[in-house]
XYZ file of C-alpha atoms in Angstrom:
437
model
C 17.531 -26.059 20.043
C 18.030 -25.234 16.885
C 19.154 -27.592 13.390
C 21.058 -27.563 10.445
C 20.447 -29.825 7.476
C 20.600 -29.763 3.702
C 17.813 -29.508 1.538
C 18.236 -31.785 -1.051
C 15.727 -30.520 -3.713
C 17.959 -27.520 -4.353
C 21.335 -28.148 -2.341
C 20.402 -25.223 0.273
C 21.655 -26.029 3.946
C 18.501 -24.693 6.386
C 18.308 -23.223 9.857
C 15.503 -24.576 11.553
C 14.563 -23.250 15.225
C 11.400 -22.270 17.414
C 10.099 -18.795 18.371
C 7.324 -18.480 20.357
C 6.149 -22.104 19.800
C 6.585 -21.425 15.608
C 9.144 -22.908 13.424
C 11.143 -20.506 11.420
C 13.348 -21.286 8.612
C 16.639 -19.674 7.119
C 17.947 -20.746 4.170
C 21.828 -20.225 2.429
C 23.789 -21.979 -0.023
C 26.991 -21.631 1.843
C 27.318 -24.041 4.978
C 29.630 -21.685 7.083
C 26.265 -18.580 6.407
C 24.329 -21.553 8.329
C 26.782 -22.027 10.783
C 26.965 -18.600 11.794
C 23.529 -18.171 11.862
C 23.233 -21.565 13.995
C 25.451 -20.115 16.486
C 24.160 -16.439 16.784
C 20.498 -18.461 17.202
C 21.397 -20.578 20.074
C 22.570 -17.131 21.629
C 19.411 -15.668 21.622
C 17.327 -18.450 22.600
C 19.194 -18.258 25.382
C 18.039 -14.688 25.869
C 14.725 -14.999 25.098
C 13.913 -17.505 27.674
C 15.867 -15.118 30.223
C 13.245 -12.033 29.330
C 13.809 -8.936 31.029
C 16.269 -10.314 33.325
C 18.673 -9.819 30.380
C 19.488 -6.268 29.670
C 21.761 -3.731 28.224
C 22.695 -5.395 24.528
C 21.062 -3.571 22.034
C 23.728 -4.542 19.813
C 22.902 -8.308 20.117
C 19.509 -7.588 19.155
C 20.375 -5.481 16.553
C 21.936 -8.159 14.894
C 19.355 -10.935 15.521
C 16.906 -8.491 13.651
C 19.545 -7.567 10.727
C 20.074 -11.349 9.988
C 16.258 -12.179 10.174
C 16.424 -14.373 13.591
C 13.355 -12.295 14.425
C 11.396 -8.959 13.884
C 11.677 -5.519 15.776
C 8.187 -5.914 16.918
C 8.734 -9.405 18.655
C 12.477 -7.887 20.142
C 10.117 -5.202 21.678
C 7.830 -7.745 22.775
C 10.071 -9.882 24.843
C 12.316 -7.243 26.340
C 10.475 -4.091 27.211
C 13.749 -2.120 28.655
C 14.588 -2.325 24.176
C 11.289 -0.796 23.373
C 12.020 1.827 25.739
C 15.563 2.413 23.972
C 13.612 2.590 21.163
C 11.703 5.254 21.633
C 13.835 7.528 23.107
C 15.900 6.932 20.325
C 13.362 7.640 18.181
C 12.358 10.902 19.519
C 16.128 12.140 19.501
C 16.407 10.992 16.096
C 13.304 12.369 14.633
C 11.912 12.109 11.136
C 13.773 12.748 7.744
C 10.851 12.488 5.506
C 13.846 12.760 2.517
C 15.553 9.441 4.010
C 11.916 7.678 4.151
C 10.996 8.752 0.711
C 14.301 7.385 -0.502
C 13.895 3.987 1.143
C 10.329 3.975 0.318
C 11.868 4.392 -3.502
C 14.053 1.331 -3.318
C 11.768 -0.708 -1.925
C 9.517 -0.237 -5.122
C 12.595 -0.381 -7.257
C 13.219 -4.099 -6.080
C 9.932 -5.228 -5.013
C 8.662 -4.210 -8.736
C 11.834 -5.667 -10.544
C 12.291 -2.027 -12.046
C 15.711 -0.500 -12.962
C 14.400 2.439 -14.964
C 12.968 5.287 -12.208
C 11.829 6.971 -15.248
C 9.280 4.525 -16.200
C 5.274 5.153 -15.708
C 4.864 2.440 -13.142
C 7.770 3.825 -10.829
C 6.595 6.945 -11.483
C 2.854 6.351 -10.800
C 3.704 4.224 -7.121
C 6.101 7.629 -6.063
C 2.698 10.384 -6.557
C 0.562 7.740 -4.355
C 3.473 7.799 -2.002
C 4.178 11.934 -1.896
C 0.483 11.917 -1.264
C 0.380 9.739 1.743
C 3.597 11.567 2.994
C 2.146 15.038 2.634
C -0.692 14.037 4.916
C 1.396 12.794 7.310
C 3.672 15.712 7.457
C 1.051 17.625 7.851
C -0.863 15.703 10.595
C 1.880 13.788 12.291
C 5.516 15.543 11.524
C 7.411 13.660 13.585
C 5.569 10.787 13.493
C 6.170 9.361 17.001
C 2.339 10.602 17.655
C 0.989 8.413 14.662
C -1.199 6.079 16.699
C -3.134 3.201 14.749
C -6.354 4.828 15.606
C -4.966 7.936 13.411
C -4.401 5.289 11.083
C -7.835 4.091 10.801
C -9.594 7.621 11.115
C -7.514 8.174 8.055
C -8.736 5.090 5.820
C -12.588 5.610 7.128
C -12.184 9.245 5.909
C -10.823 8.014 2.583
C -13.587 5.448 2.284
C -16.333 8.437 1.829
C -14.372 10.401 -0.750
C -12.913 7.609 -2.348
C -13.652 3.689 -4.357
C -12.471 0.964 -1.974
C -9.901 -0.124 -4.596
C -8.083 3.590 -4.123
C -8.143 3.681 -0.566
C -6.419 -0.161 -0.152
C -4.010 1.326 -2.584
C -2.995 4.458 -0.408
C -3.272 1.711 2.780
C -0.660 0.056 1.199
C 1.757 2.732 0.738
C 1.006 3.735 4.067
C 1.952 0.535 5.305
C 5.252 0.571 3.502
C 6.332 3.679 4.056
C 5.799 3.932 8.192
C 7.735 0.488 7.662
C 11.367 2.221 5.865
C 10.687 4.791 8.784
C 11.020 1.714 11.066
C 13.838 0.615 9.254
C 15.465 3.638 9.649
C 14.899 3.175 13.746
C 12.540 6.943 13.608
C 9.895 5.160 14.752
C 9.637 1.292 17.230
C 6.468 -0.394 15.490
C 4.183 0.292 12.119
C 1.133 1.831 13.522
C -0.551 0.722 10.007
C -0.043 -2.919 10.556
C -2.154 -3.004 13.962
C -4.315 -6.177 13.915
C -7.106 -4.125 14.267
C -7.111 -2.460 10.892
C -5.759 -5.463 8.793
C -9.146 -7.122 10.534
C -10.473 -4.824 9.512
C -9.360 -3.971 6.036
C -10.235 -7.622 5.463
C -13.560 -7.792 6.634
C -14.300 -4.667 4.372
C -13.095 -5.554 1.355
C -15.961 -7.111 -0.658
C -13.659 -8.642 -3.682
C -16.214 -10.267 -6.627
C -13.534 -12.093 -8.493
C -15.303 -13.930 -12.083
C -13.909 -17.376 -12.437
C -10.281 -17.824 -13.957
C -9.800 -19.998 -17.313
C -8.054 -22.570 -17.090
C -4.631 -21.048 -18.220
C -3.229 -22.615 -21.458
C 0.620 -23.076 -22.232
C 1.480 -21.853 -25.693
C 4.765 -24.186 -26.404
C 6.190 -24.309 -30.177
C 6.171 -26.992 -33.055
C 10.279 -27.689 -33.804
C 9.162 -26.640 -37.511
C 8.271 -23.306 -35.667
C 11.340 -23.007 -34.177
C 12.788 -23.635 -37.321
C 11.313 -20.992 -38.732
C 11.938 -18.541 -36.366
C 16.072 -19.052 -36.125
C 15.561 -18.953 -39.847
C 14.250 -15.575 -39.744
C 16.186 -14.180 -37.004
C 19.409 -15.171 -39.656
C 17.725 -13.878 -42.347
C 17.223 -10.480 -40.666
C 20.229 -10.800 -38.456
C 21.753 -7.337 -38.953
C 18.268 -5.272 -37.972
C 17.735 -7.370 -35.182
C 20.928 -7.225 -33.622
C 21.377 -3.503 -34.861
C 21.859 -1.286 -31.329
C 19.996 1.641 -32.518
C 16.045 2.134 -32.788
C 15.095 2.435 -36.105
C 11.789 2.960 -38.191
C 11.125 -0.583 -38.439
C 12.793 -1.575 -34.774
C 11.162 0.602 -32.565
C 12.519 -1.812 -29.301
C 15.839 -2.590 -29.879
C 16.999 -3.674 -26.904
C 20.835 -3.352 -28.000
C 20.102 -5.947 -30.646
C 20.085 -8.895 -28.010
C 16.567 -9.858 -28.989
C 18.206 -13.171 -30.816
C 20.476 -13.825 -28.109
C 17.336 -13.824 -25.638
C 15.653 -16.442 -28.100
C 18.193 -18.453 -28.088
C 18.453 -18.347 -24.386
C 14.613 -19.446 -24.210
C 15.618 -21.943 -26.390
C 17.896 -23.861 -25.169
C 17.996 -22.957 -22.109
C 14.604 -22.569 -21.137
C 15.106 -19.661 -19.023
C 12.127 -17.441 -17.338
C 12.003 -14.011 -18.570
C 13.734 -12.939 -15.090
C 16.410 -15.022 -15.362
C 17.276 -13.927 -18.374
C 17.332 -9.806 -17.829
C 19.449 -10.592 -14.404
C 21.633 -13.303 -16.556
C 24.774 -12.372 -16.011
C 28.508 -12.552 -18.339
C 30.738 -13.363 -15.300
C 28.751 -16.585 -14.592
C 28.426 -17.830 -17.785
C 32.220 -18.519 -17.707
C 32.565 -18.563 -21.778
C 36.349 -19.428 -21.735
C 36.837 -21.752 -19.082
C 33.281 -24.029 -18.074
C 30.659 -22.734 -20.119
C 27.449 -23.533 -18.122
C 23.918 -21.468 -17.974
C 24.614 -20.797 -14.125
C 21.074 -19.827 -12.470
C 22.137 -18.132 -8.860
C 21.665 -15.123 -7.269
C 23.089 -11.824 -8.293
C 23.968 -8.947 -6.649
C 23.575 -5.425 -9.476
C 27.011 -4.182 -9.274
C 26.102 -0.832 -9.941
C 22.776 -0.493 -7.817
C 23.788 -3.290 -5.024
C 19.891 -4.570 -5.462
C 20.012 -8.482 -5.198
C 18.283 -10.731 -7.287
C 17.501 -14.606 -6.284
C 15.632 -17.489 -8.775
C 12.266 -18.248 -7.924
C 12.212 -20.369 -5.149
C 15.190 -19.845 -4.454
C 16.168 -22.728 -6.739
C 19.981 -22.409 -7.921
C 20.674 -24.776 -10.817
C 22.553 -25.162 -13.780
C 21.570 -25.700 -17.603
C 24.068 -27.211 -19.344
C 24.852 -25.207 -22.657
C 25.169 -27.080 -26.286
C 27.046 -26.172 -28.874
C 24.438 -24.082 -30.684
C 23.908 -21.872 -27.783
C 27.573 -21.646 -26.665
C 28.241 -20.390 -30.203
C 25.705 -17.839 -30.250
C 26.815 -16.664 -26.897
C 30.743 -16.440 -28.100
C 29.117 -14.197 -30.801
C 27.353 -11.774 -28.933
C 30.118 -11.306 -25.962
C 31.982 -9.826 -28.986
C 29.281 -8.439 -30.583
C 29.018 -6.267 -27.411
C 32.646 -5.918 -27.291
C 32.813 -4.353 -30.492
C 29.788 -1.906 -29.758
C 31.311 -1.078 -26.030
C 28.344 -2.087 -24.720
C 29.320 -4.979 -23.022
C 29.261 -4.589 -18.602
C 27.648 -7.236 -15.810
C 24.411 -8.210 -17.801
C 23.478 -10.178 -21.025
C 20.941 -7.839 -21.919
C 22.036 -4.376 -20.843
C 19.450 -2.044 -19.697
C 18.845 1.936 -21.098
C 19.198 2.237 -24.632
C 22.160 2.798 -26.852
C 21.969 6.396 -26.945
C 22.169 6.933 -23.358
C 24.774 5.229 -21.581
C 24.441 6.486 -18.227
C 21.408 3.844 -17.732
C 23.091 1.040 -18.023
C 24.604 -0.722 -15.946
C 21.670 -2.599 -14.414
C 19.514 -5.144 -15.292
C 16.714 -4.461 -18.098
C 13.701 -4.137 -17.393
C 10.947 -7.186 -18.098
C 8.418 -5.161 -20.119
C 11.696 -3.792 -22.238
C 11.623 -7.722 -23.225
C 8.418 -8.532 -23.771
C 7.549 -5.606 -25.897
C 10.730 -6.528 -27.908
C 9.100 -9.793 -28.377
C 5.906 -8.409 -29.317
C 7.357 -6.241 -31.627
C 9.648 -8.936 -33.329
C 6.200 -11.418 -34.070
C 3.820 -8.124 -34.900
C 7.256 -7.502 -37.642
C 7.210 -11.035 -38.750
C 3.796 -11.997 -38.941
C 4.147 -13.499 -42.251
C 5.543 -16.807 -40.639
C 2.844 -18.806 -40.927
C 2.930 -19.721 -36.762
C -0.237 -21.032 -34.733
C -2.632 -19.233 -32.712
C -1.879 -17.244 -30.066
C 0.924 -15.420 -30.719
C 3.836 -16.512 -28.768
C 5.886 -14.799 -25.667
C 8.793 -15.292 -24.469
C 7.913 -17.708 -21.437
C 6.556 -20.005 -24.738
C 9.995 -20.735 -25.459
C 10.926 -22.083 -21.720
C 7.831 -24.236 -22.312
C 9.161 -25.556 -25.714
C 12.441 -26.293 -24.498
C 10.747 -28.818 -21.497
C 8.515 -30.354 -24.114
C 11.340 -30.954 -26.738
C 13.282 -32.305 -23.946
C 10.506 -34.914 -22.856
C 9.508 -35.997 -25.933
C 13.370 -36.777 -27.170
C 13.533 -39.287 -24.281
C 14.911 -37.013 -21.276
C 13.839 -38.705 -17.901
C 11.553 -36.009 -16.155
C 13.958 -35.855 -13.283
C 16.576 -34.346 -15.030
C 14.261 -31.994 -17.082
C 12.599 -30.854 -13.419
C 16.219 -29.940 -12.520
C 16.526 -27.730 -15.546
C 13.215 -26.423 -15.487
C 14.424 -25.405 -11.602
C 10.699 -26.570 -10.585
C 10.713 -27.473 -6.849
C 7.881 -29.559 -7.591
C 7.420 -32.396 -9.718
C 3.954 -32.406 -10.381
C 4.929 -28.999 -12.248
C 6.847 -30.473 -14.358
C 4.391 -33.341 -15.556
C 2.215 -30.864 -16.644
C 4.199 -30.971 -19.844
C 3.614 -34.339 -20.226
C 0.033 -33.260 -21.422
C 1.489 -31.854 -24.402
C 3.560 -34.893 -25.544
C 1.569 -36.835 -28.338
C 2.788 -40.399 -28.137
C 1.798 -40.831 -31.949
C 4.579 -38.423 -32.706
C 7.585 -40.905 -31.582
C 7.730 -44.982 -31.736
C 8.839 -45.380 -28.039
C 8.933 -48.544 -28.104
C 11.685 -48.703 -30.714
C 13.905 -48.259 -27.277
C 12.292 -51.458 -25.540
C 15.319 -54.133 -24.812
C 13.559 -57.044 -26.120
């Protein structure tokens, strides 16, 4: 049967139940979600140990499938009458190549953290895409013929035209796009993810991969920080100034500096700060940097911390100050809607309205240290995540117990989080000062 319980590293409550002899896990931060789930669970149990016996309620297993209980392919596995339903359905539906493109598109859109369709990374996934499609329109049409042997004659054709690293690529795709058409009930299984060809694709990959540095945290001196806040006042009006300019080329609505100071102190990753959010931040009654999930208002696409790990910073004076200052900032400008950082650019409204994008951020960043290279800061040049590693250091080496700083830092782990305790030189603070005795 299944259980409910609450994870206490990050307050989720968890489904836990067995399919097939495997454990599988659900995981809200709302009790009643659980509940629900728990109940809708022991239902289909239930069913499943009944097999074929049980027929006739395609609905039920509809909904098993739409709230991740279990997979189309297993549903068609244990009850053979729903396969059949399946395909007939299938056949009467037939294929809208239009409807797969356009959930093949939104996939990308979320899977790739992009809000911009214009950009040359959305733009380069969609002509790998049209080309798989127009092969299969021409070769399958109405794809309910599409057997994985097709499939594989496909890839080995590929393989003598084409480097192996082009071929996985247009696998891929293939794989994702005979999936939407799933989705979208036009066809019962993915003919591209037969065990047979992922075997294969394995075995035939030959992947030489040169050993990885070991990869080095750039965190900042306080004197650093210093100087930076000191030239972010300095130059406050062109960096919070809307409009590109000769010697702004990235703008980002002028909410560079309130980005910074998010990094700060906050120590937020670069995606939680694009998907952060005005209505959480509660400025005028509990201001708190709330870290939680976030539905786009505008494009419905979801968002969710890494790990799933909801937390909350708590927000000084410094930072709520900066914040009260750029809500009216944006007020003023009539830029202001769901986000912090508002995606598009100033001159063309009708793209915000989302969240930005991460590479408009880091090439903001860039741009603001290429600018201001006169500050006299270390080697390398730092990027944005450099400021989520200053704010753990600071915090350790001011005394904060490493508990409370792997709560901030939203690390599930705490051996993560003692990997800033590398960086702390005990010469630079008399510890013992604080000894009792």
């Amino acid at each position: 049967m299944p259980s409910v319980y609450r994870r206490e590293s990050d307050k989720l409550y968890v489904l836990q139940y067995q399919l097939h002899g495997k454990s599988r896990y659900l995981y809200h931060e709302h009790k009643e979600v659980i509940d629900n789930l728990d109940q809708l669970c022991i239902v289909m149990l239930v069913k499943v140990r009944h097999g074929n016996s049980w027929r006739n309620a395609e609905d039920d297993i509809a909904l098993w499938i739409d709230k991740g209980l279990l997979t189309r392919e297993e549903a068609c596995g244990i009850w053979d009458w729903y396969a059949d339903t399946l395909e007939r359905k299938a056949s009467f539906v037939g294929t809208d190549w239009d409807a797969i493109r356009q959930a093949y598109e939104d996939y990308i859109l979320s899977e790739e953290n992009l809000s911009d369709s214009s950009s040359k990374t959305h733009k380069s996934h969609m002509s790998t895409a049209d080309q798989v499609i127009r092969w299969l329109k021409i070769h399958h049409p109405t794809l309910v013929t599409l057997t994985p042997q097709d499939v594989q004659d496909w890839w080995n054709d590929l393989r003598k035209k084409y480097a192996d690293s082009t071929v996985n690529k247009r696998l891929t795709k293939m794989r994702h796009i005979l999936q939407a058409a799933v989705k979208l009930d036009m066809i019962i299984s993915n003919p591209a993810m037969s065990e047979e060809i992922v075997a294969k694709d394995v075995q035939q990959r030959v992947v030489i991969r040169p050993e990885r540095p070991t990869k080095e945290y750039r965190d900042l001196h306080p004197e650093e920080c210093e100087i930076i806040i000191e030239r972010l006042v300095e130059k406050w009006d062109l960096y919070t100034q809307p409009q590109a300019s000769e010697n702004r080329k990235r703008p980002m609505h002028g909410c560079l500096p309130i980005a910074i100071f998010c990094g700060l102190y906050a120590g937020l990753r670069n995606g939680e700060m694009l998907w952060l959010s005005w209505p959480v931040l509660r400025l005028k009654r509990s201001p708190m940097v709330r870290i939680q999930e976030v539905e786009c208002l505008k494009t419905k696409r979801r968002w969710v911390p890494k790990d799933y790990e909801m937390r909350r910073v708590g927000m000084n004076e410094k930072l709520k100050e900066r914040l009260h200052a750029e809500y009216e900032r944006q007020e003023e400008l009539g830029i202001r809607g769901q986000f912090v950082i508002p995606s598009g650019s100033f001159t063309k409204p009708h793209l915000r309205g989302t969240a930005a994008t991460e590479i408009s951020l880091i090439r903001s960043i860039n741009e603001f240290f290429s600018n201001e290279s006169d500050m006299g800061l270390d080697a390398p040049q730092p990027t944005y995540y450099s400021f989520r590693h200053t704010y753990a250091t600071q915090l350790l080496q001011n005394g904060t117990d490493i508990r409370t700083v792997q709560k901030r830092m939203g690390h599930a782990n705490l051996k993560t989080t003692e990997k800033y305790l590398r960086w702390i030189d005990p010469k630079e603070k008399v510890v013992e000062d604080a000894l009792p005795y």
